[in-house]
Amino acid sequence: MSGRVRWRSGPDRDLWTTRHRDCESEAGFDSLGEAIFVRTAHGGHGPECLQSLSAVAYLGGHNDDDHYE
Ligand SMILES: [Zn+2]
């Protein structure tokens, strides 16, 4: 491993964008990074966005230091 940053770009993000494109579908998450990405991407969609809700729920089940307002 070279410690490359794979947050800004790369195949993971492309996969996540496709996988979580539909607000009405509920997809699982393979990593915290994926959940954070989805939470950010769908963050302003409101209570009817299952992607946002499931991402928040996923992140809420983990003890990380992310500051969530
Ligand atoms: Zn959404």
PDB file of C-alpha atoms and ligand atoms in Angstrom:
ATOM      1  CA  MET A   1       0.000   0.000   0.000  1.00  0.00           C
ATOM      2  CA  SER A   2       1.300   3.418  -0.922  1.00  0.00           C
ATOM      3  CA  GLY A   3      -1.077   5.388   1.261  1.00  0.00           C
ATOM      4  CA  ARG A   4      -2.688   7.031  -1.710  1.00  0.00           C
ATOM      5  CA  VAL A   5      -5.633   9.258  -1.042  1.00  0.00           C
ATOM      6  CA  ARG A   6      -8.719   7.856  -2.647  1.00  0.00           C
ATOM      7  CA  TRP A   7     -11.284  10.306  -1.419  1.00  0.00           C
ATOM      8  CA  ARG A   8     -11.341  13.036  -4.043  1.00  0.00           C
ATOM      9  CA  SER A   9     -11.441  10.834  -7.075  1.00  0.00           C
ATOM     10  CA  GLY A  10     -11.013   7.298  -8.281  1.00  0.00           C
ATOM     11  CA  PRO A  11     -13.047   4.197  -9.015  1.00  0.00           C
ATOM     12  CA  ASP A  12     -14.509   3.951  -5.526  1.00  0.00           C
ATOM     13  CA  ARG A  13     -16.209   7.281  -5.820  1.00  0.00           C
ATOM     14  CA  ASP A  14     -17.522   6.453  -9.261  1.00  0.00           C
ATOM     15  CA  LEU A  15     -18.900   3.189  -7.905  1.00  0.00           C
ATOM     16  CA  TRP A  16     -20.508   4.919  -4.958  1.00  0.00           C
ATOM     17  CA  THR A  17     -22.088   7.552  -7.160  1.00  0.00           C
ATOM     18  CA  THR A  18     -23.712   4.861  -9.274  1.00  0.00           C
ATOM     19  CA  ARG A  19     -24.599   2.600  -6.388  1.00  0.00           C
ATOM     20  CA  HIS A  20     -26.272   5.311  -4.350  1.00  0.00           C
ATOM     21  CA  ARG A  21     -27.756   7.360  -7.130  1.00  0.00           C
ATOM     22  CA  ASP A  22     -31.379   6.624  -6.311  1.00  0.00           C
ATOM     23  CA  CYS A  23     -32.721   8.332  -3.173  1.00  0.00           C
ATOM     24  CA  GLU A  24     -35.512   5.783  -2.890  1.00  0.00           C
ATOM     25  CA  SER A  25     -33.325   2.703  -2.861  1.00  0.00           C
ATOM     26  CA  GLU A  26     -31.574   1.521   0.244  1.00  0.00           C
ATOM     27  CA  ALA A  27     -28.100   0.247  -0.411  1.00  0.00           C
ATOM     28  CA  GLY A  28     -25.589  -1.082   2.044  1.00  0.00           C
ATOM     29  CA  PHE A  29     -22.185   0.353   2.805  1.00  0.00           C
ATOM     30  CA  ASP A  30     -18.841  -1.355   2.688  1.00  0.00           C
ATOM     31  CA  SER A  31     -16.889   1.319   4.501  1.00  0.00           C
ATOM     32  CA  LEU A  32     -17.168   4.465   6.561  1.00  0.00           C
ATOM     33  CA  GLY A  33     -15.809   6.406   3.617  1.00  0.00           C
ATOM     34  CA  GLU A  34     -18.659   5.208   1.463  1.00  0.00           C
ATOM     35  CA  ALA A  35     -21.242   6.185   4.080  1.00  0.00           C
ATOM     36  CA  ILE A  36     -19.678   9.611   4.564  1.00  0.00           C
ATOM     37  CA  PHE A  37     -19.652  10.136   0.834  1.00  0.00           C
ATOM     38  CA  VAL A  38     -23.344   9.276   0.570  1.00  0.00           C
ATOM     39  CA  ARG A  39     -24.255  11.363   3.582  1.00  0.00           C
ATOM     40  CA  THR A  40     -22.544  14.317   1.944  1.00  0.00           C
ATOM     41  CA  ALA A  41     -24.021  13.679  -1.493  1.00  0.00           C
ATOM     42  CA  HIS A  42     -27.574  13.241  -0.199  1.00  0.00           C
ATOM     43  CA  GLY A  43     -27.285  15.447   2.872  1.00  0.00           C
ATOM     44  CA  GLY A  44     -29.752  18.101   1.752  1.00  0.00           C
ATOM     45  CA  HIS A  45     -32.443  15.820   0.423  1.00  0.00           C
ATOM     46  CA  GLY A  46     -34.630  15.705   3.508  1.00  0.00           C
ATOM     47  CA  PRO A  47     -36.335  12.938   5.459  1.00  0.00           C
ATOM     48  CA  GLU A  48     -37.604  11.078   2.414  1.00  0.00           C
ATOM     49  CA  CYS A  49     -34.122  10.295   1.156  1.00  0.00           C
ATOM     50  CA  LEU A  50     -33.363   6.723   2.190  1.00  0.00           C
ATOM     51  CA  GLN A  51     -29.765   7.066   1.109  1.00  0.00           C
ATOM     52  CA  SER A  52     -29.182   9.889   3.548  1.00  0.00           C
ATOM     53  CA  LEU A  53     -31.029   8.130   6.360  1.00  0.00           C
ATOM     54  CA  SER A  54     -29.205   4.855   5.925  1.00  0.00           C
ATOM     55  CA  ALA A  55     -25.851   6.621   5.726  1.00  0.00           C
ATOM     56  CA  VAL A  56     -26.515   8.500   8.965  1.00  0.00           C
ATOM     57  CA  ALA A  57     -27.691   5.287  10.628  1.00  0.00           C
ATOM     58  CA  TYR A  58     -24.592   3.468   9.459  1.00  0.00           C
ATOM     59  CA  LEU A  59     -22.293   6.196  10.710  1.00  0.00           C
ATOM     60  CA  GLY A  60     -24.218   6.404  13.973  1.00  0.00           C
ATOM     61  CA  GLY A  61     -23.355   2.792  14.652  1.00  0.00           C
ATOM     62  CA  HIS A  62     -19.665   3.533  14.565  1.00  0.00           C
ATOM     63  CA  ASN A  63     -17.589   5.425  17.038  1.00  0.00           C
ATOM     64  CA  ASP A  64     -15.706   7.838  14.928  1.00  0.00           C
ATOM     65  CA  ASP A  65     -14.724  11.427  15.532  1.00  0.00           C
ATOM     66  CA  ASP A  66     -16.631  12.876  12.658  1.00  0.00           C
ATOM     67  CA  HIS A  67     -18.488  15.977  13.698  1.00  0.00           C
ATOM     68  CA  TYR A  68     -22.083  15.718  12.668  1.00  0.00           C
ATOM     69  CA  GLU A  69     -24.287  18.715  13.217  1.00  0.00           C
TER      70      GLU A  69
HETATM   71 ZN    ZN B   1     -30.964  11.675  -1.810  1.00  0.00          ZN
END
